[in-house]
Amino acid sequence: MKSETGQRQAAELHQKDEAIYQALMNAIVEHQLPPGSKLPEEALSAVFGVSRTGIRKVLQRLAAVQMVTLTPKRGAQVTTPGVDEARDIFRTRSLIECANLPAVLAHLQAPHLAALAQLIEQENQAHADRDGAAAIRLSAAFHIQLQAISGNQVLTGIVTRLTQRSSLVIAAYGAPWQHGCRCDDHSRLLSLLRDRALAPLTQALQHHFDHIVSSLHFERSGETLPDFSRLFGSDKGNAS
């Protein structure tokens, strides 16, 4: 009985840690916690209703995927990618995502095209509504779903991580209203997917990443202390 109780408590603790991790990850990716934002353990512990040890574990996980920077005596803050790193993130995405396009086309079916078209429609609506969080989420989803068509789960996981880091770059160096990618670029990519035109598709995807990088302004953001109660309070359905 004690063993079952211990296992249940461990499972509940894991679920709570995972919920906090996802809440912080989403807030970072969706630019609610911009680069440079301080993440003090005490404040996060209070808003999520867990120990500082629990928060520290989550912050260490986020640091492991380079979304958070941990500095001795200064604590944690949302990572601000350097200029070279920012360029390398998009250069790497271009290399990986373009190289995988033959496999995408080899597995492409009508339902895949329909799903991507729906994402573009939702992304366009998010931009029309000036819903930045949704626009970022849908832009990343387009690229992830596109690459997932190939069936390569390892590569899809890599692309997922790179889209998260791309969001940090755009938050740090993008224009005030630059959320995700250019919707018209995504529409062009979808059209070329329908035509199964590999060479123009590859070129268009390369240009897509070039467009993003050329629109960035490489000036660093300053440190901020966000309102965690507003972001993660009980009305947000947090992990407490």
PDB file of C-alpha atoms in Angstrom:
ATOM      1  CA  MET A   1       0.000   0.000   0.000  1.00  0.00           C
ATOM      2  CA  LYS A   2       2.813   2.390   0.900  1.00  0.00           C
ATOM      3  CA  SER A   3       4.496   1.589  -2.395  1.00  0.00           C
ATOM      4  CA  GLU A   4       1.341   2.389  -4.367  1.00  0.00           C
ATOM      5  CA  THR A   5       0.896   5.635  -2.434  1.00  0.00           C
ATOM      6  CA  GLY A   6       4.489   6.614  -3.146  1.00  0.00           C
ATOM      7  CA  GLN A   7       4.097   5.848  -6.833  1.00  0.00           C
ATOM      8  CA  ARG A   8       0.905   7.893  -7.019  1.00  0.00           C
ATOM      9  CA  GLN A   9       2.531  10.850  -5.286  1.00  0.00           C
ATOM     10  CA  ALA A  10       5.544  10.620  -7.599  1.00  0.00           C
ATOM     11  CA  ALA A  11       3.248  10.562 -10.640  1.00  0.00           C
ATOM     12  CA  GLU A  12       1.306  13.584  -9.374  1.00  0.00           C
ATOM     13  CA  LEU A  13       4.543  15.471  -8.730  1.00  0.00           C
ATOM     14  CA  HIS A  14       5.774  14.650 -12.231  1.00  0.00           C
ATOM     15  CA  GLN A  15       2.504  15.867 -13.757  1.00  0.00           C
ATOM     16  CA  LYS A  16       2.741  19.112 -11.799  1.00  0.00           C
ATOM     17  CA  ASP A  17       6.356  19.664 -12.837  1.00  0.00           C
ATOM     18  CA  GLU A  18       5.417  18.988 -16.456  1.00  0.00           C
ATOM     19  CA  ALA A  19       2.502  21.439 -16.294  1.00  0.00           C
ATOM     20  CA  ILE A  20       4.794  24.171 -14.918  1.00  0.00           C
ATOM     21  CA  TYR A  21       7.409  23.398 -17.569  1.00  0.00           C
ATOM     22  CA  GLN A  22       4.822  23.668 -20.357  1.00  0.00           C
ATOM     23  CA  ALA A  23       3.341  26.860 -18.905  1.00  0.00           C
ATOM     24  CA  LEU A  24       6.738  28.551 -18.802  1.00  0.00           C
ATOM     25  CA  MET A  25       7.750  27.185 -22.205  1.00  0.00           C
ATOM     26  CA  ASN A  26       4.527  28.455 -23.798  1.00  0.00           C
ATOM     27  CA  ALA A  27       4.918  31.870 -22.168  1.00  0.00           C
ATOM     28  CA  ILE A  28       8.479  32.151 -23.504  1.00  0.00           C
ATOM     29  CA  VAL A  29       7.666  30.911 -27.005  1.00  0.00           C
ATOM     30  CA  GLU A  30       4.600  33.156 -27.254  1.00  0.00           C
ATOM     31  CA  HIS A  31       6.629  36.223 -26.158  1.00  0.00           C
ATOM     32  CA  GLN A  32       4.741  36.715 -22.896  1.00  0.00           C
ATOM     33  CA  LEU A  33       8.106  36.252 -21.185  1.00  0.00           C
ATOM     34  CA  PRO A  34      10.529  38.062 -23.528  1.00  0.00           C
ATOM     35  CA  PRO A  35      14.297  37.501 -23.640  1.00  0.00           C
ATOM     36  CA  GLY A  36      15.998  38.946 -20.591  1.00  0.00           C
ATOM     37  CA  SER A  37      12.988  38.401 -18.312  1.00  0.00           C
ATOM     38  CA  LYS A  38      14.114  37.483 -14.805  1.00  0.00           C
ATOM     39  CA  LEU A  39      12.699  34.219 -13.427  1.00  0.00           C
ATOM     40  CA  PRO A  40      13.168  34.368  -9.636  1.00  0.00           C
ATOM     41  CA  GLU A  41      12.510  31.067  -7.894  1.00  0.00           C
ATOM     42  CA  GLU A  42      10.657  32.688  -5.010  1.00  0.00           C
ATOM     43  CA  ALA A  43       8.126  34.489  -7.208  1.00  0.00           C
ATOM     44  CA  LEU A  44       7.518  31.448  -9.399  1.00  0.00           C
ATOM     45  CA  SER A  45       7.232  29.214  -6.345  1.00  0.00           C
ATOM     46  CA  ALA A  46       4.515  31.455  -4.936  1.00  0.00           C
ATOM     47  CA  VAL A  47       2.468  31.715  -8.122  1.00  0.00           C
ATOM     48  CA  PHE A  48       2.604  27.992  -8.935  1.00  0.00           C
ATOM     49  CA  GLY A  49       2.220  26.841  -5.351  1.00  0.00           C
ATOM     50  CA  VAL A  50       5.271  24.565  -5.317  1.00  0.00           C
ATOM     51  CA  SER A  51       8.624  24.538  -3.557  1.00  0.00           C
ATOM     52  CA  ARG A  52      11.617  26.468  -4.832  1.00  0.00           C
ATOM     53  CA  THR A  53      13.289  23.089  -5.354  1.00  0.00           C
ATOM     54  CA  GLY A  54      10.501  22.126  -7.746  1.00  0.00           C
ATOM     55  CA  ILE A  55      10.845  25.421  -9.632  1.00  0.00           C
ATOM     56  CA  ARG A  56      14.609  24.977  -9.795  1.00  0.00           C
ATOM     57  CA  LYS A  57      14.163  21.578 -11.468  1.00  0.00           C
ATOM     58  CA  VAL A  58      11.884  23.097 -14.101  1.00  0.00           C
ATOM     59  CA  LEU A  59      14.289  25.981 -14.749  1.00  0.00           C
ATOM     60  CA  GLN A  60      17.129  23.502 -15.165  1.00  0.00           C
ATOM     61  CA  ARG A  61      15.082  21.621 -17.767  1.00  0.00           C
ATOM     62  CA  LEU A  62      14.439  24.854 -19.653  1.00  0.00           C
ATOM     63  CA  ALA A  63      18.133  25.693 -19.460  1.00  0.00           C
ATOM     64  CA  ALA A  64      18.963  22.281 -20.927  1.00  0.00           C
ATOM     65  CA  VAL A  65      17.014  23.197 -24.090  1.00  0.00           C
ATOM     66  CA  GLN A  66      18.569  26.708 -24.113  1.00  0.00           C
ATOM     67  CA  MET A  67      15.358  28.587 -23.408  1.00  0.00           C
ATOM     68  CA  VAL A  68      16.580  29.821 -20.000  1.00  0.00           C
ATOM     69  CA  THR A  69      20.017  30.968 -18.859  1.00  0.00           C
ATOM     70  CA  LEU A  70      21.166  30.159 -15.317  1.00  0.00           C
ATOM     71  CA  THR A  71      23.839  32.471 -13.919  1.00  0.00           C
ATOM     72  CA  PRO A  72      25.499  32.072 -10.494  1.00  0.00           C
ATOM     73  CA  LYS A  73      24.360  34.786  -8.033  1.00  0.00           C
ATOM     74  CA  ARG A  74      22.009  36.267 -10.664  1.00  0.00           C
ATOM     75  CA  GLY A  75      19.581  33.385 -10.968  1.00  0.00           C
ATOM     76  CA  ALA A  76      17.542  32.519 -14.046  1.00  0.00           C
ATOM     77  CA  GLN A  77      16.345  34.614 -16.936  1.00  0.00           C
ATOM     78  CA  VAL A  78      14.865  33.966 -20.358  1.00  0.00           C
ATOM     79  CA  THR A  79      17.707  33.448 -22.806  1.00  0.00           C
ATOM     80  CA  THR A  80      18.692  36.268 -25.153  1.00  0.00           C
ATOM     81  CA  PRO A  81      20.348  34.624 -28.165  1.00  0.00           C
ATOM     82  CA  GLY A  82      23.485  36.310 -29.418  1.00  0.00           C
ATOM     83  CA  VAL A  83      23.547  37.701 -32.949  1.00  0.00           C
ATOM     84  CA  ASP A  84      25.707  34.878 -34.328  1.00  0.00           C
ATOM     85  CA  GLU A  85      23.561  32.300 -32.553  1.00  0.00           C
ATOM     86  CA  ALA A  86      20.406  33.909 -33.928  1.00  0.00           C
ATOM     87  CA  ARG A  87      21.699  33.698 -37.475  1.00  0.00           C
ATOM     88  CA  ASP A  88      22.904  30.130 -36.931  1.00  0.00           C
ATOM     89  CA  ILE A  89      19.496  29.021 -35.665  1.00  0.00           C
ATOM     90  CA  PHE A  90      17.798  30.076 -38.899  1.00  0.00           C
ATOM     91  CA  ARG A  91      20.703  28.859 -41.031  1.00  0.00           C
ATOM     92  CA  THR A  92      20.404  25.440 -39.375  1.00  0.00           C
ATOM     93  CA  ARG A  93      16.657  25.386 -39.861  1.00  0.00           C
ATOM     94  CA  SER A  94      17.098  26.184 -43.538  1.00  0.00           C
ATOM     95  CA  LEU A  95      19.615  23.371 -43.987  1.00  0.00           C
ATOM     96  CA  ILE A  96      17.569  20.750 -42.152  1.00  0.00           C
ATOM     97  CA  GLU A  97      14.103  21.640 -43.357  1.00  0.00           C
ATOM     98  CA  CYS A  98      15.135  22.047 -47.005  1.00  0.00           C
ATOM     99  CA  ALA A  99      17.119  18.795 -46.980  1.00  0.00           C
ATOM    100  CA  ASN A 100      14.055  16.919 -45.715  1.00  0.00           C
ATOM    101  CA  LEU A 101      11.717  18.148 -48.464  1.00  0.00           C
ATOM    102  CA  PRO A 102      12.259  15.129 -50.776  1.00  0.00           C
ATOM    103  CA  ALA A 103      11.052  12.860 -47.953  1.00  0.00           C
ATOM    104  CA  VAL A 104       8.119  15.207 -47.321  1.00  0.00           C
ATOM    105  CA  LEU A 105       7.044  15.024 -50.965  1.00  0.00           C
ATOM    106  CA  ALA A 106       7.488  11.240 -51.001  1.00  0.00           C
ATOM    107  CA  HIS A 107       4.956  10.876 -48.176  1.00  0.00           C
ATOM    108  CA  LEU A 108       2.667  13.788 -49.039  1.00  0.00           C
ATOM    109  CA  GLN A 109      -1.074  13.023 -49.252  1.00  0.00           C
ATOM    110  CA  ALA A 110      -4.240  15.081 -49.645  1.00  0.00           C
ATOM    111  CA  PRO A 111      -5.057  15.129 -45.883  1.00  0.00           C
ATOM    112  CA  HIS A 112      -1.631  16.641 -45.202  1.00  0.00           C
ATOM    113  CA  LEU A 113      -2.339  19.478 -47.633  1.00  0.00           C
ATOM    114  CA  ALA A 114      -5.744  20.079 -46.076  1.00  0.00           C
ATOM    115  CA  ALA A 115      -4.239  20.256 -42.574  1.00  0.00           C
ATOM    116  CA  LEU A 116      -1.577  22.746 -43.668  1.00  0.00           C
ATOM    117  CA  ALA A 117      -4.180  24.869 -45.460  1.00  0.00           C
ATOM    118  CA  GLN A 118      -6.233  25.000 -42.269  1.00  0.00           C
ATOM    119  CA  LEU A 119      -3.194  26.128 -40.276  1.00  0.00           C
ATOM    120  CA  ILE A 120      -2.536  28.926 -42.759  1.00  0.00           C
ATOM    121  CA  GLU A 121      -6.163  30.055 -42.541  1.00  0.00           C
ATOM    122  CA  GLN A 122      -5.966  30.119 -38.741  1.00  0.00           C
ATOM    123  CA  GLU A 123      -2.631  31.940 -38.869  1.00  0.00           C
ATOM    124  CA  ASN A 124      -4.048  34.589 -41.192  1.00  0.00           C
ATOM    125  CA  GLN A 125      -6.960  35.095 -38.810  1.00  0.00           C
ATOM    126  CA  ALA A 126      -4.600  35.402 -35.839  1.00  0.00           C
ATOM    127  CA  HIS A 127      -2.682  38.147 -37.645  1.00  0.00           C
ATOM    128  CA  ALA A 128      -5.949  39.884 -38.547  1.00  0.00           C
ATOM    129  CA  ASP A 129      -6.977  39.732 -34.885  1.00  0.00           C
ATOM    130  CA  ARG A 130      -3.483  40.830 -33.797  1.00  0.00           C
ATOM    131  CA  ASP A 131      -3.355  37.755 -31.590  1.00  0.00           C
ATOM    132  CA  GLY A 132       0.405  37.452 -31.302  1.00  0.00           C
ATOM    133  CA  ALA A 133       0.492  34.303 -29.174  1.00  0.00           C
ATOM    134  CA  ALA A 134      -1.738  32.417 -31.610  1.00  0.00           C
ATOM    135  CA  ALA A 135       0.198  33.679 -34.636  1.00  0.00           C
ATOM    136  CA  ILE A 136       3.477  32.441 -33.158  1.00  0.00           C
ATOM    137  CA  ARG A 137       2.001  29.078 -32.200  1.00  0.00           C
ATOM    138  CA  LEU A 138       0.407  28.518 -35.617  1.00  0.00           C
ATOM    139  CA  SER A 139       3.494  29.640 -37.525  1.00  0.00           C
ATOM    140  CA  ALA A 140       5.618  27.091 -35.669  1.00  0.00           C
ATOM    141  CA  ALA A 141       2.945  24.419 -36.119  1.00  0.00           C
ATOM    142  CA  PHE A 142       3.045  24.909 -39.897  1.00  0.00           C
ATOM    143  CA  HIS A 143       6.755  24.132 -40.068  1.00  0.00           C
ATOM    144  CA  ILE A 144       6.552  21.245 -37.606  1.00  0.00           C
ATOM    145  CA  GLN A 145       3.608  19.612 -39.394  1.00  0.00           C
ATOM    146  CA  LEU A 146       5.268  20.126 -42.768  1.00  0.00           C
ATOM    147  CA  GLN A 147       8.387  18.266 -41.657  1.00  0.00           C
ATOM    148  CA  ALA A 148       6.374  15.621 -39.800  1.00  0.00           C
ATOM    149  CA  ILE A 149       4.872  14.508 -43.122  1.00  0.00           C
ATOM    150  CA  SER A 150       8.188  12.782 -43.835  1.00  0.00           C
ATOM    151  CA  GLY A 151       7.622  10.405 -40.929  1.00  0.00           C
ATOM    152  CA  ASN A 152      11.048  11.197 -39.460  1.00  0.00           C
ATOM    153  CA  GLN A 153      10.252  11.676 -35.767  1.00  0.00           C
ATOM    154  CA  VAL A 154      13.838  12.493 -34.782  1.00  0.00           C
ATOM    155  CA  LEU A 155      14.058  15.300 -37.321  1.00  0.00           C
ATOM    156  CA  THR A 156      10.603  16.573 -36.372  1.00  0.00           C
ATOM    157  CA  GLY A 157      11.748  16.775 -32.751  1.00  0.00           C
ATOM    158  CA  ILE A 158      14.809  18.764 -33.774  1.00  0.00           C
ATOM    159  CA  VAL A 159      12.681  21.156 -35.820  1.00  0.00           C
ATOM    160  CA  THR A 160      10.315  21.586 -32.869  1.00  0.00           C
ATOM    161  CA  ARG A 161      13.203  22.639 -30.624  1.00  0.00           C
ATOM    162  CA  LEU A 162      14.581  24.972 -33.274  1.00  0.00           C
ATOM    163  CA  THR A 163      11.197  26.670 -33.744  1.00  0.00           C
ATOM    164  CA  GLN A 164      11.152  27.348 -29.991  1.00  0.00           C
ATOM    165  CA  ARG A 165      14.587  28.932 -30.167  1.00  0.00           C
ATOM    166  CA  SER A 166      13.551  30.846 -33.291  1.00  0.00           C
ATOM    167  CA  SER A 167      10.777  32.429 -31.253  1.00  0.00           C
ATOM    168  CA  LEU A 168      13.410  33.728 -28.808  1.00  0.00           C
ATOM    169  CA  VAL A 169      15.300  35.284 -31.708  1.00  0.00           C
ATOM    170  CA  ILE A 170      12.198  37.015 -33.060  1.00  0.00           C
ATOM    171  CA  ALA A 171      11.261  38.219 -29.571  1.00  0.00           C
ATOM    172  CA  ALA A 172      14.752  39.652 -29.071  1.00  0.00           C
ATOM    173  CA  TYR A 173      15.326  41.187 -32.490  1.00  0.00           C
ATOM    174  CA  GLY A 174      12.008  41.332 -34.321  1.00  0.00           C
ATOM    175  CA  ALA A 175       9.866  44.356 -35.084  1.00  0.00           C
ATOM    176  CA  PRO A 176       7.116  45.273 -32.574  1.00  0.00           C
ATOM    177  CA  TRP A 177       4.549  43.350 -34.647  1.00  0.00           C
ATOM    178  CA  GLN A 178       6.521  40.429 -36.017  1.00  0.00           C
ATOM    179  CA  HIS A 179       4.915  37.246 -34.793  1.00  0.00           C
ATOM    180  CA  GLY A 180       5.992  34.030 -36.448  1.00  0.00           C
ATOM    181  CA  CYS A 181       6.534  33.912 -40.191  1.00  0.00           C
ATOM    182  CA  ARG A 182       5.078  35.634 -43.207  1.00  0.00           C
ATOM    183  CA  CYS A 183       1.676  34.104 -43.963  1.00  0.00           C
ATOM    184  CA  ASP A 184       2.044  34.740 -47.694  1.00  0.00           C
ATOM    185  CA  ASP A 185       5.292  32.728 -47.641  1.00  0.00           C
ATOM    186  CA  HIS A 186       3.417  29.801 -46.119  1.00  0.00           C
ATOM    187  CA  SER A 187       0.731  30.066 -48.785  1.00  0.00           C
ATOM    188  CA  ARG A 188       3.399  30.015 -51.486  1.00  0.00           C
ATOM    189  CA  LEU A 189       4.977  26.924 -49.923  1.00  0.00           C
ATOM    190  CA  LEU A 190       1.612  25.185 -49.840  1.00  0.00           C
ATOM    191  CA  SER A 191       1.031  25.945 -53.517  1.00  0.00           C
ATOM    192  CA  LEU A 192       4.394  24.432 -54.431  1.00  0.00           C
ATOM    193  CA  LEU A 193       3.678  21.393 -52.266  1.00  0.00           C
ATOM    194  CA  ARG A 194       0.485  20.822 -54.230  1.00  0.00           C
ATOM    195  CA  ASP A 195       2.510  20.978 -57.454  1.00  0.00           C
ATOM    196  CA  ARG A 196       5.134  18.627 -55.961  1.00  0.00           C
ATOM    197  CA  ALA A 197       7.768  20.943 -57.407  1.00  0.00           C
ATOM    198  CA  LEU A 198      10.886  20.108 -55.395  1.00  0.00           C
ATOM    199  CA  ALA A 199      13.353  22.651 -56.780  1.00  0.00           C
ATOM    200  CA  PRO A 200      11.035  25.699 -56.556  1.00  0.00           C
ATOM    201  CA  LEU A 201       9.788  24.470 -53.174  1.00  0.00           C
ATOM    202  CA  THR A 202      13.331  24.231 -51.811  1.00  0.00           C
ATOM    203  CA  GLN A 203      14.200  27.668 -53.148  1.00  0.00           C
ATOM    204  CA  ALA A 204      11.033  29.182 -51.682  1.00  0.00           C
ATOM    205  CA  LEU A 205      11.741  27.703 -48.240  1.00  0.00           C
ATOM    206  CA  GLN A 206      15.314  29.018 -48.339  1.00  0.00           C
ATOM    207  CA  HIS A 207      14.037  32.478 -49.274  1.00  0.00           C
ATOM    208  CA  HIS A 208      11.455  32.219 -46.505  1.00  0.00           C
ATOM    209  CA  PHE A 209      14.186  31.938 -43.877  1.00  0.00           C
ATOM    210  CA  ASP A 210      16.209  34.656 -45.580  1.00  0.00           C
ATOM    211  CA  HIS A 211      13.173  36.971 -45.333  1.00  0.00           C
ATOM    212  CA  ILE A 212      12.891  36.365 -41.608  1.00  0.00           C
ATOM    213  CA  VAL A 213      16.575  37.033 -40.891  1.00  0.00           C
ATOM    214  CA  SER A 214      16.659  40.147 -43.080  1.00  0.00           C
ATOM    215  CA  SER A 215      13.748  41.622 -41.109  1.00  0.00           C
ATOM    216  CA  LEU A 216      15.498  41.310 -37.738  1.00  0.00           C
ATOM    217  CA  HIS A 217      17.075  44.240 -35.911  1.00  0.00           C
ATOM    218  CA  PHE A 218      20.043  42.971 -33.954  1.00  0.00           C
ATOM    219  CA  GLU A 219      19.806  45.126 -30.831  1.00  0.00           C
ATOM    220  CA  ARG A 220      19.696  43.430 -27.477  1.00  0.00           C
ATOM    221  CA  SER A 221      16.718  43.628 -25.140  1.00  0.00           C
ATOM    222  CA  GLY A 222      17.101  44.594 -21.496  1.00  0.00           C
ATOM    223  CA  GLU A 223      16.218  42.599 -18.410  1.00  0.00           C
ATOM    224  CA  THR A 224      12.654  42.753 -17.092  1.00  0.00           C
ATOM    225  CA  LEU A 225      10.693  41.272 -14.218  1.00  0.00           C
ATOM    226  CA  PRO A 226       7.321  40.037 -15.524  1.00  0.00           C
ATOM    227  CA  ASP A 227       4.019  40.008 -13.665  1.00  0.00           C
ATOM    228  CA  PHE A 228       3.876  36.284 -12.887  1.00  0.00           C
ATOM    229  CA  SER A 229       0.524  36.538 -11.114  1.00  0.00           C
ATOM    230  CA  ARG A 230      -1.051  37.906 -14.282  1.00  0.00           C
ATOM    231  CA  LEU A 231       0.580  35.259 -16.475  1.00  0.00           C
ATOM    232  CA  PHE A 232       0.178  32.203 -14.301  1.00  0.00           C
ATOM    233  CA  GLY A 233      -2.489  33.106 -11.707  1.00  0.00           C
ATOM    234  CA  SER A 234      -5.422  30.843 -10.879  1.00  0.00           C
ATOM    235  CA  ASP A 235      -7.556  32.388 -13.612  1.00  0.00           C
ATOM    236  CA  LYS A 236      -5.049  31.037 -16.147  1.00  0.00           C
ATOM    237  CA  GLY A 237      -5.573  27.455 -15.096  1.00  0.00           C
ATOM    238  CA  ASN A 238      -2.074  26.933 -13.704  1.00  0.00           C
ATOM    239  CA  ALA A 239      -0.523  23.776 -12.329  1.00  0.00           C
ATOM    240  CA  SER A 240      -1.413  24.325  -8.688  1.00  0.00           C
TER     241      SER A 240
END
